[in-house]
Coordinates of C-alpha atoms and ligand atoms in Angstrom, one line a residue:
X282 CA 109.5 -3.5 33.1
X283 CA 107.4 -0.4 31.0
X284 CA 109.6 -1.8 27.9
X285 CA 108.4 -5.0 27.7
X286 CA 104.7 -3.9 28.0
X287 CA 105.5 -1.9 25.2
X288 CA 107.2 -4.4 23.2
X289 CA 104.2 -6.7 23.7
X290 CA 101.8 -3.8 22.8
X291 CA 99.7 -5.1 25.7
X292 CA 99.9 -1.4 26.6
X293 CA 96.3 -0.1 26.9
X294 CA 96.0 2.4 24.2
X295 CA 93.2 3.9 26.4
X296 CA 95.5 4.7 29.1
X297 CA 93.1 3.1 32.2
X298 CA 90.3 5.4 30.9
X299 CA 88.0 1.9 29.5
X300 CA 85.5 2.4 32.7
X301 CA 85.3 5.9 32.4
X302 CA 84.8 5.6 28.7
X303 CA 82.2 3.1 28.9
X304 CA 80.6 5.4 31.5
X305 CA 80.3 8.3 29.4
X306 CA 79.1 6.2 26.6
X307 CA 76.8 4.7 28.5
X308 CA 75.4 8.0 29.8
X309 CA 75.4 9.1 25.8
X310 CA 72.7 6.1 24.9
X311 CA 70.9 7.5 27.9
X312 CA 70.1 10.6 26.3
X313 CA 69.2 9.1 23.3
X314 CA 67.0 7.0 25.0
X315 CA 65.4 9.9 26.7
X316 CA 64.9 11.9 23.5
X317 CA 64.0 9.1 21.5
X318 CA 60.3 8.7 24.7
X319 CA 59.8 12.5 24.2
X320 CA 60.5 12.8 20.6
X321 CA 57.3 8.9 20.8
X322 CA 55.6 11.5 23.0
X323 CA 55.2 15.1 20.7
X324 CA 54.6 12.6 17.1
X325 CA 52.9 9.4 18.8
X326 CA 56.1 7.7 16.3
X327 CA 59.3 6.2 17.9
X328 CA 61.7 7.5 15.6
X329 CA 64.8 4.8 16.1
X330 CA 65.1 1.3 15.4
X331 CA 67.8 0.5 16.8
X332 CA 70.9 2.1 18.7
X333 CA 74.5 -0.3 19.0
X334 CA 77.0 1.7 21.0
X335 CA 81.1 1.1 21.4
X336 CA 84.2 1.7 22.8
X337 CA 86.6 1.6 19.7
X338 CA 88.8 -2.3 19.9
X339 CA 92.7 -1.5 20.8
X340 CA 94.0 -3.1 17.6
X341 CA 90.8 -0.4 15.6
X342 CA 92.2 1.9 17.7
X343 CA 96.1 1.7 16.7
X344 CA 95.8 0.4 13.3
X345 CA 93.6 4.3 13.4
X346 CA 96.3 6.3 15.1
X347 CA 98.8 4.5 12.2
X348 CA 96.8 5.7 9.6
X349 CA 96.7 9.1 10.8
X350 CA 100.1 9.0 11.2
X351 CA 99.5 9.8 15.0
X352 CA 101.7 8.2 17.8
X353 CA 99.9 4.6 19.3
X354 CA 99.0 6.3 22.8
X355 CA 96.4 7.9 25.1
X356 CA 96.7 11.5 24.1
X357 CA 95.9 10.5 20.1
X358 CA 92.9 7.8 21.4
X359 CA 91.1 10.1 23.9
X360 CA 92.3 13.5 22.7
X361 CA 93.8 13.2 18.9
X362 CA 91.0 11.1 17.6
X363 CA 87.6 11.9 18.3
X364 CA 85.9 8.2 17.2
X365 CA 87.0 6.3 20.9
X366 CA 83.1 6.1 21.1
X367 CA 80.8 5.2 18.9
X368 CA 77.2 5.2 18.7
X369 CA 75.0 3.9 15.7
X370 CA 71.0 4.8 15.5
X371 CA 69.4 4.0 13.2
X372 CA 66.2 5.2 12.4
X373 CA 63.0 4.7 10.7
X374 CA 62.1 7.7 8.6
X375 CA 64.8 10.2 6.9
X376 CA 62.4 12.5 8.8
X377 CA 63.5 11.0 12.4
X378 CA 67.1 10.9 11.2
X379 CA 67.2 15.1 10.9
X380 CA 64.7 15.5 13.7
X381 CA 66.7 12.9 16.2
X382 CA 70.4 15.2 15.0
X383 CA 68.0 18.4 15.8
X384 CA 66.5 17.3 19.8
X385 CA 70.6 16.2 19.7
X386 CA 71.8 18.9 19.2
X387 CA 70.2 21.0 21.6
X388 CA 71.3 18.6 24.4
X389 CA 72.3 20.4 27.2
X390 CA 74.7 17.2 28.1
X391 CA 76.8 17.9 24.8
X392 CA 78.7 19.9 23.1
X393 CA 78.6 19.4 19.1
X394 CA 81.9 20.0 17.4
X395 CA 81.7 19.0 14.2
X396 CA 78.4 17.3 11.5
X397 CA 78.8 16.1 8.4
X398 CA 75.8 15.0 6.5
X399 CA 77.4 12.3 4.2
X400 CA 73.0 11.9 3.1
X401 CA 72.8 14.8 1.4
X402 CA 76.1 15.0 0.0
X403 CA 76.2 11.3 0.2
X404 CA 80.0 9.6 -0.4
X405 CA 81.3 8.8 -3.9
X406 CA 81.2 5.3 -3.2
X407 CA 77.4 5.7 -2.4
X408 CA 78.0 5.4 1.3
X409 CA 75.3 7.6 3.6
X410 CA 75.0 8.8 7.1
X411 CA 74.7 11.3 9.2
X412 CA 78.3 12.0 11.7
X413 CA 78.7 13.9 14.0
X414 CA 80.7 14.4 16.9
X415 CA 80.4 15.1 20.6
X416 CA 82.0 16.1 23.1
X417 CA 80.4 14.7 26.4
X418 CA 80.2 16.5 30.4
X419 CA 82.6 13.8 30.9
X420 CA 85.0 15.2 28.0
X421 CA 84.8 12.1 25.9
X422 CA 84.4 12.3 22.2
X423 CA 82.5 10.3 20.3
X424 CA 81.1 9.8 16.8
X425 CA 77.3 9.5 16.4
X426 CA 75.9 8.2 13.5
X427 CA 72.5 8.4 12.2
X428 CA 70.5 6.5 9.7
X429 CA 67.8 5.2 8.3
X430 CA 67.2 1.3 8.0
X431 CA 68.3 1.3 4.0
X432 CA 71.4 2.9 4.8
X433 CA 72.4 0.5 7.6
X434 CA 72.1 -2.5 5.2
X435 CA 74.5 -1.5 2.5
X436 CA 77.1 0.3 4.8
X437 CA 76.8 -3.4 6.3
X438 CA 76.4 -5.6 3.0
X439 CA 79.7 -3.1 2.2
X440 CA 81.7 -3.6 4.8
X441 CA 80.8 -7.8 4.6
X442 CA 82.1 -7.4 1.1
X443 CA 85.2 -5.5 1.6
X444 CA 86.4 -7.5 4.4
X445 CA 86.5 -10.2 1.9
X446 CA 88.6 -8.8 0.0
X447 CA 87.6 -10.9 -3.8
X448 CA 86.6 -8.1 -6.1
X449 CA 89.6 -9.0 -8.1
X450 CA 89.4 -8.4 -12.2
X451 CA 85.5 -6.9 -11.8
X452 CA 87.2 -3.9 -9.6
X453 CA 85.2 -1.5 -11.2
X454 CA 82.7 -3.1 -12.3
X455 CA 81.5 -4.0 -8.4
X456 CA 82.3 -0.9 -7.3
X457 CA 79.5 1.0 -10.1
X458 CA 76.6 -2.0 -9.0
X459 CA 77.1 -1.3 -5.3
X460 CA 77.0 2.1 -5.6
X461 CA 73.8 2.2 -7.6
X462 CA 72.1 -0.6 -4.9
X463 CA 73.2 2.5 -2.3
X464 CA 71.1 5.0 -5.3
X465 CA 68.5 2.9 -5.5
X466 CA 67.7 2.4 -1.5
X467 CA 68.1 6.5 -1.3
X468 CA 65.5 7.0 -3.9
X469 CA 63.3 4.2 -1.8
X470 CA 64.0 5.8 1.7
X471 CA 62.8 9.6 -0.1
X472 CA 59.4 6.9 -1.3
X473 CA 59.2 5.4 1.7
X474 CA 59.8 9.1 3.2
X475 CA 56.9 11.0 1.2
X476 CA 54.2 7.8 1.7
X477 CA 54.7 8.4 4.8
X478 CA 54.1 12.6 4.5
X479 CA 51.3 11.1 3.1
X480 CA 49.3 9.1 5.4
X481 CA 49.9 11.9 8.1
X482 CA 48.3 14.4 5.9
X483 CA 45.4 12.7 6.0
X484 CA 44.9 11.9 9.4
X485 CA 45.3 15.6 10.1
Ligands
LIG71 P1 83.8 1.7 12.7 O1 84.5 0.0 12.7 O2 82.2 1.4 12.0 O3 83.8 2.9 13.5 P2 88.1 7.4 9.2 O4 88.1 7.2 10.5 O5 89.9 7.3 8.9 O6 87.6 6.2 7.6 P3 87.0 9.7 9.2 O7 87.2 10.9 8.1 O8 88.2 10.0 10.0 O9 87.5 8.2 8.6 O10 85.7 10.0 8.8 P4 84.3 9.4 8.2 O11 84.5 9.1 7.1 O12 83.1 10.2 8.6 O13 83.6 8.2 9.2 C1 84.1 7.0 9.2 C2 82.7 5.9 9.8 O14 81.9 5.9 9.1 C3 83.9 4.7 9.9 O15 84.0 3.8 11.4 C4 82.4 3.6 9.3 O16 81.4 3.6 10.5 C5 81.9 4.3 8.3 N1 81.6 4.7 7.5 C6 82.6 6.0 6.5 N2 82.6 5.4 5.0 C7 82.1 4.7 5.4 C8 82.3 3.3 3.4 O17 82.9 3.9 2.8 N3 81.2 2.1 4.1 C9 80.9 2.0 5.5 N4 80.8 0.5 5.3 N5 80.9 2.9 6.8 C10 81.8 3.9 6.1 P5 85.7 2.9 11.1 O18 86.7 3.5 11.7 O19 85.5 2.4 9.4 O20 84.9 1.5 11.2

Protein backbone atom coordinates (compact mmCIF):
# COMPACT_ATOMS: atom_id res chain seq x y z
CA UNK A 1 0.00 0.00 0.00
CA UNK A 2 2.78 2.39 0.94
CA UNK A 3 4.46 1.77 -2.41
CA UNK A 4 1.29 2.73 -4.29
CA UNK A 5 1.04 5.99 -2.36
CA UNK A 6 4.68 6.78 -3.20
CA UNK A 7 4.27 5.80 -6.84
CA UNK A 8 1.30 8.12 -7.31
CA UNK A 9 3.11 10.92 -5.50
CA UNK A 10 0.13 11.29 -3.16
CA UNK A 11 2.19 11.08 0.05
CA UNK A 12 2.11 14.20 2.18
CA UNK A 13 5.49 15.96 2.01
CA UNK A 14 4.80 17.41 5.49
CA UNK A 15 4.15 13.97 7.00
CA UNK A 16 0.68 14.86 8.26
CA UNK A 17 1.89 17.96 10.12
CA UNK A 18 0.09 20.51 7.94
CA UNK A 19 -2.53 21.37 10.63
CA UNK A 20 0.21 22.06 13.20
CA UNK A 21 2.10 24.11 10.60
CA UNK A 22 -1.01 26.15 9.90
CA UNK A 23 -1.42 26.77 13.62
CA UNK A 24 2.23 27.89 13.89
CA UNK A 25 1.77 30.15 10.85
CA UNK A 26 -1.32 31.68 12.39
CA UNK A 27 0.55 32.35 15.63
CA UNK A 28 3.34 34.07 13.72
CA UNK A 29 0.82 36.25 11.89
CA UNK A 30 -0.76 37.15 15.24
CA UNK A 31 2.68 38.06 16.60
CA UNK A 32 3.27 40.38 13.64
CA UNK A 33 -0.18 41.92 14.08
CA UNK A 34 0.66 42.52 17.75
CA UNK A 35 3.89 44.29 16.74
CA UNK A 36 1.88 46.30 14.22
CA UNK A 37 -0.42 47.54 17.00
CA UNK A 38 2.51 48.38 19.27
CA UNK A 39 4.27 50.32 16.50
CA UNK A 40 1.08 52.15 15.55
CA UNK A 41 0.62 53.29 19.14
CA UNK A 42 4.30 54.28 19.41
CA UNK A 43 4.48 56.31 16.20
CA UNK A 44 0.89 57.16 15.32
CA UNK A 45 1.36 55.45 11.93
CA UNK A 46 0.35 51.98 10.83
CA UNK A 47 3.61 50.54 9.37
CA UNK A 48 1.92 47.72 7.45
CA UNK A 49 -0.11 47.76 4.24
CA UNK A 50 -0.94 44.07 4.21
CA UNK A 51 0.22 40.63 5.31
CA UNK A 52 0.13 37.40 3.29
CA UNK A 53 0.78 33.97 4.79
CA UNK A 54 0.96 30.53 3.22
CA UNK A 55 2.10 26.97 3.78
CA UNK A 56 4.19 26.14 0.71
CA UNK A 57 2.19 23.90 -1.60
CA UNK A 58 2.99 20.20 -1.86
CA UNK A 59 4.08 20.61 -5.49
CA UNK A 60 6.22 23.66 -4.82
CA UNK A 61 7.95 22.00 -1.83
CA UNK A 62 8.64 18.85 -3.85
CA UNK A 63 10.06 20.94 -6.69
CA UNK A 64 12.31 22.79 -4.23
CA UNK A 65 13.56 19.48 -2.72
CA UNK A 66 14.47 18.29 -6.22
CA UNK A 67 16.16 21.61 -7.08
CA UNK A 68 18.22 21.51 -3.89
CA UNK A 69 19.14 17.83 -4.40
CA UNK A 70 17.23 16.72 -1.31
CA UNK A 71 15.01 13.64 -1.01
CA UNK A 72 11.29 14.40 -1.18
CA UNK A 73 10.65 13.60 2.48
CA UNK A 74 9.07 15.33 5.47
CA UNK A 75 12.56 15.52 6.99
CA UNK A 76 13.66 17.71 4.07
CA UNK A 77 10.46 19.75 4.05
CA UNK A 78 10.38 20.39 7.80
CA UNK A 79 14.04 20.43 8.82
CA UNK A 80 16.29 20.98 5.79
CA UNK A 81 14.31 23.67 3.97
CA UNK A 82 13.14 26.68 5.89
CA UNK A 83 10.34 28.15 3.81
CA UNK A 84 7.55 25.64 4.34
CA UNK A 85 5.90 28.49 6.20
CA UNK A 86 6.06 31.85 4.47
CA UNK A 87 4.90 35.29 5.51
CA UNK A 88 5.13 38.39 3.35
CA UNK A 89 4.67 41.72 5.09
CA UNK A 90 4.20 44.70 2.83
CA UNK A 91 5.13 47.93 4.61
CA UNK A 92 4.43 51.52 3.70
CA UNK A 93 7.90 53.04 3.96
CA UNK A 94 11.50 51.83 3.99
CA UNK A 95 11.92 52.84 7.64
CA UNK A 96 8.88 50.69 8.52
CA UNK A 97 10.60 47.62 7.06
CA UNK A 98 13.63 48.09 9.29
CA UNK A 99 11.60 49.08 12.37
CA UNK A 100 9.45 45.97 11.98
CA UNK A 101 12.59 43.87 11.49
CA UNK A 102 13.95 45.19 14.81
CA UNK A 103 10.71 44.50 16.66
CA UNK A 104 10.44 41.01 15.21
CA UNK A 105 14.07 40.17 15.97
CA UNK A 106 13.55 41.00 19.64
CA UNK A 107 10.26 39.15 20.00
CA UNK A 108 10.65 36.30 22.51
CA UNK A 109 8.33 33.92 20.64
CA UNK A 110 10.74 33.47 17.75
CA UNK A 111 14.39 32.80 17.12
CA UNK A 112 16.05 34.48 14.14
CA UNK A 113 18.37 32.06 12.36
CA UNK A 114 19.32 33.97 9.25
CA UNK A 115 18.77 37.36 7.66
CA UNK A 116 19.32 38.52 4.12
CA UNK A 117 19.09 42.18 3.31
CA UNK A 118 18.20 42.23 -0.37
CA UNK A 119 17.31 45.92 0.05
CA UNK A 120 20.80 47.20 0.80
CA UNK A 121 22.18 44.38 -1.38
CA UNK A 122 19.65 43.94 -4.18
CA UNK A 123 19.80 40.78 -6.29
CA UNK A 124 21.46 41.33 -9.69
CA UNK A 125 18.03 41.30 -11.39
CA UNK A 126 16.84 44.16 -9.12
CA UNK A 127 14.85 42.08 -6.60
CA UNK A 128 14.59 43.81 -3.22
CA UNK A 129 13.17 42.60 0.10
CA UNK A 130 14.37 41.89 3.63
CA UNK A 131 14.31 38.13 4.32
CA UNK A 132 14.39 36.53 7.76
CA UNK A 133 14.47 32.83 8.52
CA UNK A 134 12.89 32.30 11.92
CA UNK A 135 12.09 29.33 14.12
CA UNK A 136 8.80 29.50 15.95
CA UNK A 137 8.40 28.24 19.50
CA UNK A 138 6.53 25.25 18.05
CA UNK A 139 9.74 24.27 16.25
CA UNK A 140 8.68 25.12 12.70
CA UNK A 141 10.78 27.27 10.40
CA UNK A 142 9.39 30.20 8.47
CA UNK A 143 10.65 32.66 5.90
CA UNK A 144 9.46 36.19 6.61
CA UNK A 145 9.76 38.62 3.73
CA UNK A 146 9.51 42.31 4.58
CA UNK A 147 9.21 44.78 1.70
CA UNK A 148 7.72 48.10 0.65
CA UNK A 149 4.73 48.50 -1.68
CA UNK A 150 7.10 49.38 -4.55
CA UNK A 151 9.24 46.29 -3.98
CA UNK A 152 6.11 44.16 -3.81
CA UNK A 153 4.76 45.61 -7.04
CA UNK A 154 7.99 44.88 -8.87
CA UNK A 155 8.27 41.31 -7.49
CA UNK A 156 4.67 40.53 -8.41
CA UNK A 157 5.04 41.82 -11.98
CA UNK A 158 8.43 40.19 -12.47
CA UNK A 159 7.05 36.87 -11.23
CA UNK A 160 4.12 37.23 -13.60
CA UNK A 161 6.40 37.91 -16.56
CA UNK A 162 8.61 34.93 -15.78
CA UNK A 163 5.56 32.71 -15.45
CA UNK A 164 4.58 33.59 -19.02
CA UNK A 165 8.15 32.85 -20.25
CA UNK A 166 7.82 34.80 -23.49
CA UNK A 167 11.15 36.60 -23.35
CA UNK A 168 12.44 35.05 -26.59
CA UNK A 169 15.20 36.89 -28.44
CA UNK A 170 14.67 40.06 -26.39
CA UNK A 171 15.85 38.36 -23.20
CA UNK A 172 18.81 40.69 -22.57
CA UNK A 173 16.82 43.88 -23.14
CA UNK A 174 13.91 42.67 -20.99
CA UNK A 175 16.22 41.76 -18.10
CA UNK A 176 17.85 45.21 -18.39
CA UNK A 177 14.48 46.95 -18.45
CA UNK A 178 13.22 45.00 -15.42
CA UNK A 179 16.35 45.98 -13.53
CA UNK A 180 15.87 49.62 -14.56
CA UNK A 181 12.27 49.54 -13.28
CA UNK A 182 13.43 48.01 -9.97
CA UNK A 183 16.06 50.73 -9.54
CA UNK A 184 13.57 53.49 -10.37
CA UNK A 185 11.11 52.12 -7.83
CA UNK A 186 13.92 51.92 -5.25
CA UNK A 187 14.74 55.54 -5.92
CA UNK A 188 11.05 56.43 -5.46
CA UNK A 189 11.06 54.60 -2.12
CA UNK A 190 13.96 56.77 -0.96
CA UNK A 191 12.17 59.94 -2.14
CA UNK A 192 8.91 58.96 -0.41
CA UNK A 193 10.87 58.28 2.78
CA UNK A 194 12.50 61.72 2.54
CA UNK A 195 9.09 63.38 2.07
CA UNK A 196 7.72 61.49 5.06
CA UNK A 197 10.69 62.51 7.21
CA UNK A 198 10.18 66.16 6.18
CA UNK A 199 6.51 66.01 7.16
CA UNK A 200 7.32 64.35 10.49
CA UNK A 201 10.01 66.92 11.31
CA UNK A 202 7.53 69.75 10.63
CA UNK A 203 5.13 68.22 13.15
CA UNK A 204 7.77 68.24 15.96
P1 LIG B 1 7.25 31.59 -3.18
O1 LIG B 1 6.07 31.03 -3.84
O2 LIG B 1 7.22 33.08 -3.07
O3 LIG B 1 7.62 30.91 -1.91
P2 LIG B 1 15.40 29.66 -3.74
O4 LIG B 1 14.17 29.35 -2.93
O5 LIG B 1 16.29 28.53 -4.02
O6 LIG B 1 15.06 30.48 -4.97
P3 LIG B 1 16.63 30.72 -1.40
O7 LIG B 1 18.10 31.04 -1.30
O8 LIG B 1 16.11 29.57 -0.63
O9 LIG B 1 16.29 30.63 -2.94
O10 LIG B 1 15.80 31.95 -1.00
P4 LIG B 1 15.82 33.47 -1.46
O11 LIG B 1 16.29 33.67 -2.87
O12 LIG B 1 16.49 34.26 -0.39
O13 LIG B 1 14.26 33.74 -1.41
C1 LIG B 1 13.36 32.96 -2.12
C2 LIG B 1 12.02 33.67 -2.17
O14 LIG B 1 12.22 35.08 -2.33
C3 LIG B 1 11.22 33.24 -3.39
O15 LIG B 1 10.37 32.20 -3.00
C4 LIG B 1 10.44 34.49 -3.76
O16 LIG B 1 9.29 34.64 -2.96
C5 LIG B 1 11.41 35.59 -3.38
N1 LIG B 1 12.34 35.94 -4.48
C6 LIG B 1 13.68 35.77 -4.47
N2 LIG B 1 14.22 36.22 -5.61
C7 LIG B 1 13.21 36.69 -6.36
C8 LIG B 1 13.14 37.30 -7.67
O17 LIG B 1 14.13 37.48 -8.35
N3 LIG B 1 11.90 37.66 -8.10
C9 LIG B 1 10.77 37.48 -7.36
N4 LIG B 1 9.60 37.87 -7.88
N5 LIG B 1 10.80 36.89 -6.14
C10 LIG B 1 11.99 36.50 -5.65
P5 LIG B 1 9.92 31.07 -4.01
O18 LIG B 1 10.15 29.77 -3.37
O19 LIG B 1 10.53 31.30 -5.35
O20 LIG B 1 8.41 31.30 -4.20
